[in-house]
Coordinates of C-alpha atoms and ligand atoms in Angstrom, one line a residue:
M1 CA 95.3 97.9 81.0
S2 CA 91.6 98.6 81.1
G3 CA 90.4 95.5 82.9
F4 CA 91.4 92.1 84.1
P5 CA 94.3 90.6 82.1
K6 CA 93.8 87.6 79.9
G7 CA 94.3 84.3 81.9
F8 CA 93.4 86.0 85.2
L9 CA 93.0 83.3 87.7
W10 CA 89.5 83.5 89.1
G11 CA 88.4 81.0 91.8
G12 CA 87.9 80.3 95.4
A13 CA 89.9 79.4 98.4
I14 CA 89.4 76.7 101.1
A15 CA 91.6 75.0 103.7
A16 CA 91.9 71.3 104.7
N17 CA 91.0 71.8 108.3
Q18 CA 87.9 73.9 107.6
T19 CA 86.5 71.6 104.9
E20 CA 87.7 68.0 104.8
G21 CA 86.5 66.4 108.1
A22 CA 87.5 62.7 108.2
Y23 CA 89.8 63.9 110.9
L24 CA 91.3 60.4 111.6
E25 CA 90.4 58.6 108.5
D26 CA 92.9 56.7 106.3
G27 CA 95.7 57.1 108.7
K28 CA 95.5 60.9 109.2
G29 CA 97.0 62.1 112.5
L30 CA 95.5 64.6 114.9
T31 CA 96.3 68.2 114.0
T32 CA 96.1 71.3 116.2
V33 CA 92.8 72.4 114.7
D34 CA 91.3 69.2 115.8
L35 CA 91.7 70.4 119.4
L36 CA 89.9 73.7 118.8
P37 CA 86.3 73.7 120.2
T38 CA 83.7 76.3 119.3
R39 CA 82.8 79.7 120.5
D40 CA 84.1 81.1 123.8
K41 CA 86.1 77.9 124.6
R42 CA 88.0 78.3 121.3
F43 CA 89.8 81.6 121.9
P44 CA 92.0 80.7 124.9
V45 CA 93.3 77.6 123.0
M46 CA 94.0 79.7 119.9
L47 CA 96.1 81.9 122.2
G48 CA 98.2 78.9 123.4
K49 CA 96.3 77.8 126.5
L50 CA 95.8 74.1 125.8
S51 CA 94.5 71.8 128.5
S52 CA 94.6 68.4 126.7
Y53 CA 96.4 66.9 123.7
E54 CA 93.4 64.7 123.1
P55 CA 89.9 65.8 122.1
L56 CA 87.6 65.8 125.1
E57 CA 84.3 63.9 125.1
S58 CA 82.5 66.9 126.5
E59 CA 83.4 69.3 123.7
F60 CA 82.3 69.7 120.0
Y61 CA 85.1 70.1 117.6
P62 CA 83.9 71.4 114.2
S63 CA 87.0 70.3 112.2
H64 CA 86.3 66.6 112.9
E65 CA 83.6 66.5 110.2
A66 CA 83.7 70.0 108.9
I67 CA 81.7 69.9 105.6
D68 CA 82.9 66.4 104.7
F69 CA 84.9 67.6 101.6
Y70 CA 86.9 64.5 102.1
H71 CA 84.0 62.3 100.8
R72 CA 82.2 65.0 98.7
Y73 CA 85.0 66.7 96.9
K74 CA 83.8 65.5 93.5
E75 CA 80.4 67.1 94.0
D76 CA 81.9 70.3 95.3
I77 CA 84.5 70.5 92.5
A78 CA 81.8 70.0 89.9
L79 CA 79.9 73.0 91.4
F80 CA 83.1 75.1 91.3
A81 CA 83.6 74.1 87.7
E82 CA 80.0 75.1 86.9
M83 CA 80.9 78.6 88.1
G84 CA 83.8 78.6 85.7
F85 CA 86.6 78.4 88.3
K86 CA 90.0 78.7 86.7
T87 CA 91.7 77.9 90.1
L88 CA 91.0 76.4 93.4
R89 CA 93.1 77.3 96.4
L90 CA 93.3 74.4 98.9
S91 CA 95.7 73.2 101.5
I92 CA 97.3 69.9 102.2
S93 CA 96.9 68.6 105.7
W94 CA 100.5 67.9 107.0
A95 CA 99.1 65.1 109.2
R96 CA 97.5 63.3 106.4
I97 CA 100.9 62.9 104.8
F98 CA 102.9 62.5 108.0
P99 CA 100.4 61.5 110.7
N100 CA 102.9 62.2 113.5
G101 CA 105.0 64.8 111.6
D102 CA 108.2 62.9 112.2
D103 CA 107.3 59.5 110.6
A104 CA 110.0 57.8 108.6
E105 CA 107.7 57.2 105.6
P106 CA 104.7 59.2 104.3
N107 CA 101.2 57.8 104.6
E108 CA 100.2 56.6 101.1
A109 CA 96.5 56.9 101.7
G110 CA 96.9 60.6 102.5
L111 CA 99.1 61.2 99.4
Q112 CA 96.5 59.3 97.3
F113 CA 93.7 61.5 98.5
Y114 CA 95.3 64.7 97.2
D115 CA 96.2 62.9 94.0
D116 CA 92.6 62.2 93.5
V117 CA 91.6 65.7 94.3
F118 CA 94.1 67.2 91.8
D119 CA 93.0 64.7 89.1
E120 CA 89.4 65.8 89.7
L121 CA 90.4 69.4 89.3
K122 CA 92.3 68.7 86.1
K123 CA 89.3 67.0 84.7
H124 CA 87.5 70.3 85.0
N125 CA 90.6 72.4 83.9
I126 CA 90.9 73.9 87.4
E127 CA 94.5 74.8 88.3
P128 CA 95.3 74.0 92.0
L129 CA 96.9 76.5 94.2
V130 CA 98.2 74.7 97.2
T131 CA 99.1 76.0 100.6
L132 CA 101.5 73.8 102.5
A133 CA 100.5 74.8 106.0
H134 CA 97.1 76.4 106.6
F135 CA 96.8 76.7 110.4
D136 CA 97.6 73.0 111.2
V137 CA 100.5 71.2 112.8
P138 CA 100.5 67.5 113.6
V139 CA 99.6 67.4 117.3
N140 CA 102.5 64.9 118.0
L141 CA 105.0 67.7 117.0
V142 CA 103.4 70.0 119.6
K143 CA 103.6 67.3 122.3
E144 CA 107.1 66.0 121.5
Y145 CA 108.9 69.0 120.3
G146 CA 107.0 72.1 121.4
S147 CA 106.0 72.7 117.8
W148 CA 107.6 75.6 115.9
R149 CA 109.6 76.9 119.0
N150 CA 111.9 73.9 118.1
R151 CA 114.4 74.1 115.3
K152 CA 113.6 70.4 114.6
L153 CA 110.4 71.5 112.9
V154 CA 112.4 73.2 110.1
D155 CA 113.8 69.9 109.0
L156 CA 110.5 68.0 109.4
F157 CA 108.7 70.7 107.4
E158 CA 111.3 70.6 104.7
T159 CA 110.9 66.8 104.4
Y160 CA 107.1 67.2 104.2
A161 CA 107.5 69.9 101.5
R162 CA 109.9 67.8 99.4
T163 CA 107.6 64.8 99.7
V164 CA 104.6 66.7 98.3
F165 CA 106.5 68.6 95.7
T166 CA 107.9 65.3 94.4
R167 CA 104.6 63.6 94.4
Y168 CA 102.6 66.4 92.7
K169 CA 105.3 67.9 90.6
D170 CA 103.3 67.3 87.4
K171 CA 100.0 68.4 88.9
V172 CA 100.6 71.6 90.9
K173 CA 102.5 74.6 89.8
Y174 CA 101.2 77.3 92.2
W175 CA 102.1 76.9 95.9
L176 CA 102.0 79.0 99.1
T177 CA 104.2 78.2 102.1
F178 CA 102.5 79.4 105.3
N179 CA 99.0 80.8 105.4
E180 CA 98.8 84.2 107.0
I181 CA 102.3 83.8 108.5
N182 CA 101.8 87.0 110.5
M183 CA 98.9 85.4 112.4
L184 CA 101.4 83.6 114.5
L185 CA 101.9 86.8 116.6
H186 CA 98.1 87.1 117.2
L187 CA 96.9 83.5 117.5
P188 CA 100.1 81.5 118.2
F189 CA 98.4 78.1 118.6
V190 CA 96.7 78.5 115.3
G191 CA 99.7 80.0 113.4
A192 CA 102.4 77.8 114.9
G193 CA 101.0 75.2 117.3
L194 CA 102.5 77.1 120.3
V195 CA 101.4 76.2 123.8
F196 CA 102.7 78.3 126.6
G197 CA 103.5 77.4 130.1
E198 CA 103.0 79.6 133.1
G199 CA 105.5 82.5 133.2
E200 CA 107.1 81.9 129.8
N201 CA 108.3 84.8 127.7
E202 CA 105.7 84.5 125.0
Q203 CA 107.1 87.2 122.8
Q204 CA 110.5 85.6 122.7
I205 CA 109.0 82.2 121.8
K206 CA 106.8 83.7 119.1
Y207 CA 109.6 85.4 117.3
Q208 CA 111.9 82.3 117.6
A209 CA 109.0 80.2 116.1
A210 CA 108.6 82.9 113.4
H211 CA 112.3 82.6 112.5
H212 CA 111.9 78.9 112.2
Q213 CA 108.9 79.3 109.9
L214 CA 110.8 81.8 107.8
V215 CA 113.7 79.5 107.3
A216 CA 111.4 76.6 106.7
S217 CA 109.6 78.7 104.1
A218 CA 112.8 79.6 102.3
L219 CA 113.9 75.9 102.3
A220 CA 110.5 75.0 100.9
V221 CA 111.0 77.6 98.1
K222 CA 114.4 76.1 97.4
A223 CA 113.1 72.6 97.3
G224 CA 110.1 73.6 95.1
H225 CA 112.3 75.3 92.6
E226 CA 114.7 72.3 92.4
I227 CA 111.8 69.8 92.0
I228 CA 109.3 71.7 89.9
P229 CA 111.2 74.0 87.5
D230 CA 108.3 76.2 86.5
A231 CA 106.8 76.4 90.1
M232 CA 105.5 79.6 91.4
I233 CA 106.0 79.7 95.1
G234 CA 104.6 82.4 97.2
C235 CA 104.2 83.7 100.8
M236 CA 100.9 84.7 102.3
L237 CA 100.1 87.6 104.4
A238 CA 97.0 88.6 106.4
A239 CA 96.9 92.0 104.9
G240 CA 94.9 95.2 105.4
M241 CA 96.4 98.6 105.8
T242 CA 96.5 100.4 109.2
Y243 CA 95.2 104.0 108.9
P244 CA 96.2 106.6 111.5
Y245 CA 93.1 107.9 113.3
S246 CA 94.4 111.5 113.0
S247 CA 97.2 113.5 111.3
N248 CA 99.1 113.5 114.6
P249 CA 102.5 112.2 113.6
D250 CA 102.4 109.9 116.7
D251 CA 99.3 108.2 115.2
V252 CA 101.0 108.0 111.8
M253 CA 104.1 106.5 113.3
D254 CA 102.0 104.0 115.3
A255 CA 100.1 103.0 112.1
M256 CA 103.4 102.4 110.4
D257 CA 104.7 100.3 113.3
K258 CA 101.5 98.2 113.3
D259 CA 101.9 97.5 109.6
R260 CA 105.5 96.6 110.1
E261 CA 104.6 93.9 112.6
S262 CA 103.1 92.1 109.6
F263 CA 105.4 93.4 106.8
F264 CA 108.3 92.0 108.8
F265 CA 107.5 88.5 107.7
I266 CA 107.0 89.4 104.0
D267 CA 110.2 91.6 104.0
V268 CA 112.2 88.5 105.0
Q269 CA 110.4 86.2 102.6
S270 CA 110.5 88.6 99.7
R271 CA 113.6 90.6 100.2
G272 CA 115.5 87.9 101.9
E273 CA 116.7 89.6 105.1
Y274 CA 115.6 91.0 108.4
P275 CA 114.8 94.7 108.1
G276 CA 116.5 97.2 110.3
Y277 CA 113.3 98.2 112.1
A278 CA 112.9 94.5 113.2
K279 CA 116.5 94.3 114.5
R280 CA 115.9 97.4 116.5
F281 CA 112.6 96.0 117.9
F282 CA 114.3 92.8 119.0
Q283 CA 117.1 94.7 120.7
E284 CA 114.7 97.1 122.5
N285 CA 112.5 94.2 123.7
G286 CA 115.2 91.9 124.8
I287 CA 114.4 89.3 122.1
E288 CA 117.4 87.2 121.2
L289 CA 116.9 84.9 118.2
E290 CA 118.9 81.7 117.9
M291 CA 120.0 81.4 114.3
E292 CA 122.3 79.0 112.5
E293 CA 125.3 80.1 110.6
N294 CA 123.7 79.5 107.2
D295 CA 120.3 80.9 107.9
A296 CA 121.1 84.3 106.4
N297 CA 122.1 82.8 103.1
I298 CA 119.1 80.5 103.0
L299 CA 116.8 83.5 103.4
K300 CA 118.7 85.6 100.9
E301 CA 118.9 83.0 98.2
N302 CA 115.4 81.7 98.3
T303 CA 112.9 84.5 98.2
V304 CA 109.3 84.0 97.0
D305 CA 108.0 84.4 93.4
Y306 CA 104.9 86.2 94.4
I307 CA 103.0 87.7 97.3
G308 CA 99.7 86.1 98.2
F309 CA 97.5 87.9 100.6
S310 CA 94.1 87.9 102.3
Y311 CA 92.1 91.0 102.5
Y312 CA 89.0 91.4 104.6
S313 CA 89.4 94.8 106.4
S314 CA 91.5 97.7 107.0
R315 CA 92.4 98.8 110.5
V316 CA 92.7 102.1 112.4
T317 CA 95.0 103.0 115.2
S318 CA 95.5 106.0 117.6
T319 CA 97.8 106.8 120.4
D320 CA 95.1 108.7 122.2
P321 CA 93.7 106.5 125.0
K322 CA 90.3 108.1 124.7
V323 CA 90.0 107.2 121.0
Q324 CA 91.4 103.8 121.7
E325 CA 88.3 102.9 123.7
N326 CA 86.2 102.7 120.6
Q327 CA 87.4 99.3 119.3
T328 CA 85.6 97.1 116.8
S329 CA 84.9 93.6 117.9
G330 CA 85.8 90.3 116.2
N331 CA 89.0 91.3 114.5
V332 CA 92.0 89.6 115.9
F333 CA 94.3 92.5 114.9
G334 CA 92.4 94.9 117.0
S335 CA 91.2 98.1 115.5
I336 CA 89.5 101.3 116.4
K337 CA 86.1 101.7 114.8
N338 CA 86.5 103.7 111.5
P339 CA 83.8 106.4 111.6
Y340 CA 83.5 106.4 107.8
L341 CA 82.9 102.6 107.4
E342 CA 80.3 99.9 108.1
T343 CA 81.2 96.7 109.8
S344 CA 80.1 93.1 109.1
E345 CA 77.9 91.2 111.6
W346 CA 81.1 90.0 113.2
G347 CA 82.5 93.5 113.6
W348 CA 84.9 93.3 110.7
T349 CA 85.4 96.7 108.9
I350 CA 84.1 96.7 105.4
D351 CA 86.5 98.8 103.2
P352 CA 86.6 98.0 99.5
K353 CA 88.9 100.9 98.7
G354 CA 91.3 99.5 101.3
L355 CA 91.9 96.6 99.0
R356 CA 93.1 98.9 96.3
I357 CA 95.3 100.8 98.8
T358 CA 96.7 97.6 100.2
A359 CA 97.4 96.1 96.8
N360 CA 99.2 99.3 95.7
Q361 CA 101.1 99.4 99.0
L362 CA 102.3 95.8 98.7
Y363 CA 103.2 96.2 95.1
D364 CA 105.1 99.5 95.8
R365 CA 107.0 97.7 98.5
Y366 CA 107.9 94.4 96.8
Q367 CA 107.5 94.8 93.0
K368 CA 106.5 91.2 92.7
P369 CA 103.2 89.8 91.3
L370 CA 100.4 89.7 93.9
F371 CA 97.6 87.1 94.3
V372 CA 94.5 88.0 96.3
V373 CA 94.0 84.5 97.8
E374 CA 91.3 85.5 100.3
N375 CA 88.5 88.0 100.4
G376 CA 84.8 87.7 101.3
L377 CA 82.0 88.5 103.7
G378 CA 81.2 86.2 106.6
A379 CA 77.4 86.6 107.0
V380 CA 74.4 84.9 108.4
D381 CA 72.3 83.4 105.6
V382 CA 68.8 82.4 106.1
P383 CA 67.1 80.3 103.4
N384 CA 63.6 81.5 102.5
E385 CA 60.5 79.3 102.4
N386 CA 61.7 77.8 99.1
G387 CA 65.0 77.0 100.5
E388 CA 66.8 79.7 98.5
V389 CA 69.4 82.1 99.9
I390 CA 69.2 85.5 98.3
D391 CA 72.5 86.9 99.4
D392 CA 72.5 90.3 97.8
Y393 CA 74.6 91.7 100.7
R394 CA 77.4 89.2 99.7
I395 CA 77.2 90.2 96.0
Q396 CA 77.4 93.8 97.0
Y397 CA 80.5 93.2 99.2
L398 CA 82.3 91.3 96.5
Q399 CA 81.2 93.6 93.7
A400 CA 82.7 96.6 95.5
H401 CA 86.0 94.8 96.2
L402 CA 86.4 93.5 92.7
K403 CA 85.8 97.1 91.3
E404 CA 88.6 98.3 93.6
M405 CA 90.9 95.4 92.6
K406 CA 90.3 96.4 88.9
E407 CA 91.3 99.9 89.8
A408 CA 94.5 98.6 91.4
I409 CA 95.2 96.7 88.2
Q410 CA 94.7 100.0 86.3
D411 CA 97.1 101.6 88.7
G412 CA 99.7 99.1 87.3
V413 CA 99.6 96.6 90.0
D414 CA 100.4 93.1 88.7
I415 CA 97.7 90.7 90.2
L416 CA 97.8 87.1 89.1
G417 CA 94.3 86.1 90.3
Y418 CA 91.6 86.3 92.9
T419 CA 90.3 83.4 95.0
S420 CA 87.4 84.5 97.2
W421 CA 87.3 82.9 100.6
G422 CA 85.0 79.9 101.2
P423 CA 83.3 79.6 97.9
I424 CA 81.3 76.9 99.7
D425 CA 80.2 77.4 103.3
I426 CA 82.9 76.1 105.6
V427 CA 83.9 76.2 109.3
S428 CA 84.9 79.6 110.5
A429 CA 88.6 79.7 111.6
S430 CA 88.1 82.3 114.3
T431 CA 84.9 81.2 115.9
G432 CA 84.4 77.6 114.7
E433 CA 80.9 78.4 113.7
M434 CA 79.1 77.3 110.5
K435 CA 76.8 80.3 110.9
K436 CA 79.5 82.6 109.6
R437 CA 79.1 81.8 106.0
Y438 CA 81.1 83.0 103.0
G439 CA 80.0 80.7 100.2
Y440 CA 78.2 80.8 96.9
I441 CA 77.0 77.4 97.9
Y442 CA 75.0 76.9 101.0
V443 CA 75.8 73.8 103.2
D444 CA 73.1 72.5 105.5
R445 CA 74.9 72.3 108.8
D446 CA 74.7 74.3 112.0
N447 CA 77.1 75.4 114.7
D448 CA 76.5 72.2 116.7
G449 CA 77.0 69.8 113.7
N450 CA 73.4 69.2 112.9
G451 CA 72.2 69.1 109.3
T452 CA 72.2 67.0 106.1
L453 CA 75.3 68.6 104.6
K454 CA 73.3 69.1 101.4
R455 CA 74.7 71.7 99.0
T456 CA 72.5 74.4 97.5
K457 CA 73.4 77.2 95.2
K458 CA 72.8 80.8 96.5
K459 CA 72.0 83.8 94.4
S460 CA 75.7 84.8 94.4
F461 CA 76.5 81.5 92.6
D462 CA 75.1 82.8 89.3
W463 CA 76.5 86.2 89.9
Y464 CA 80.1 84.9 90.3
K465 CA 79.7 82.7 87.3
Q466 CA 78.9 85.7 85.2
V467 CA 81.9 87.6 86.6
I468 CA 84.2 84.8 85.6
K469 CA 82.6 84.3 82.2
T470 CA 83.1 88.0 81.4
N471 CA 86.6 88.1 82.9
G472 CA 85.3 90.7 85.3
E473 CA 83.7 92.9 82.7
E474 CA 80.3 92.4 84.3
L475 CA 80.5 92.8 88.0
Ligands
BG6_501 C1 91.8 83.9 107.3 C2 92.1 82.5 107.2 O1 92.2 84.4 108.5 O2 90.4 84.3 107.3 C3 91.0 81.5 107.0 O3 93.2 82.2 106.4 C4 89.7 82.1 107.6 O4 91.3 80.3 107.4 C5 89.4 83.4 107.0 O5 88.6 81.2 107.6 C6 88.1 84.1 107.5 O6 88.1 84.1 108.9 P1 86.9 83.5 109.7 O7 87.2 83.5 111.1 O8 85.7 84.3 109.4 O9 86.7 82.0 109.2

């Protein structure tokens, strides 16, 4: 294999909560993300410290309007088509389909919206790649059941999954269950809608919620395979290898342990059982998981078809307290600054070769096709006097990563496709800002919700178009 395979799925990735807006339109219920304010007020909520189940008058919530994809999807999809997209990764908002999460019947207007979006994609020969849960849970499920800490969510999620598989069985073949499932351990409200009370054992609750999501994911795989015979249903990992800071075996062991915190999820989803190291970790940390009798079979019999992953950065770890002081900012995983690498304006390490290493590592471990479903540079874009954004820095970042992805393919790694994150500027998940832009398309909107929402092509638009046109021959 000298380059990208024929039929390689080039495209971009977005998520409902960061693009759609229309947060209560056509019967949609409130979702967890609709309770996330911006900047410094956002982080405590993401960690599970929620003060109100209703939006507050005094706060600005960027998801409420986002970039108004709900009303502008035709224009946006036409622009993606102009770049030659083969695929668009997007998510369905659970609360558009079941506004309260536990409703007896789905919301027809919500179902119709995604029908319309998928039809529009088809018109342009763009294959949808759909995430069932991208960082959103209907707020009612948080309030009434405690969200994913409660086993009940498994059934409700299965109902939701079966509903959308049945409705879209002729329109969508590629699916992902939970976006960045390992994020649950770092941002529990974002990953699983978890809200903690004073003095609760957070670690115990997080792993119980993780078990519920893992069972729900397996049941979704089962349902998908039953309803859509040629479906490809994957899991999704926030990936990025952890490097030991030194050759001290303690550092090497620490790096392995840090990676296993994330691999744990994919080991279960892809291999179908809890790995030994996880059982040991639970035992040593007093974590007792409640499991039902059939859970082990459900997990074993319904493993994923492929491994989706996001890649932005690699990480560095050390057991030396002195070295540990030198952290990079802005990365929820926490990392020591890598002395060999630059960081983005938000402190995220830029490591193109890390993508090749990570892809090889995942393929060695699972021997299943991979899909790079997120990658990109969050940067400040300033339009010049003619209103153009000359984003050479973004082109450079993507170019370097694509070169390394090509190397990984030459190493023998089976990669189905690449969807760069935020092909159009969208709301940042971690900060809620619009200023942190990833797109090939500029959206006129600022951090406080001002702007016309007008879409303008950046320099990278034509560059990516050429990449796709030449199937990655011209990077
Ligand atoms: C991933 C998420 O964590 O990274 C996306 O799946 C998110 O939802 C992306 O937007 C980039 O992070 P951020 O914080 O820069 O938006």
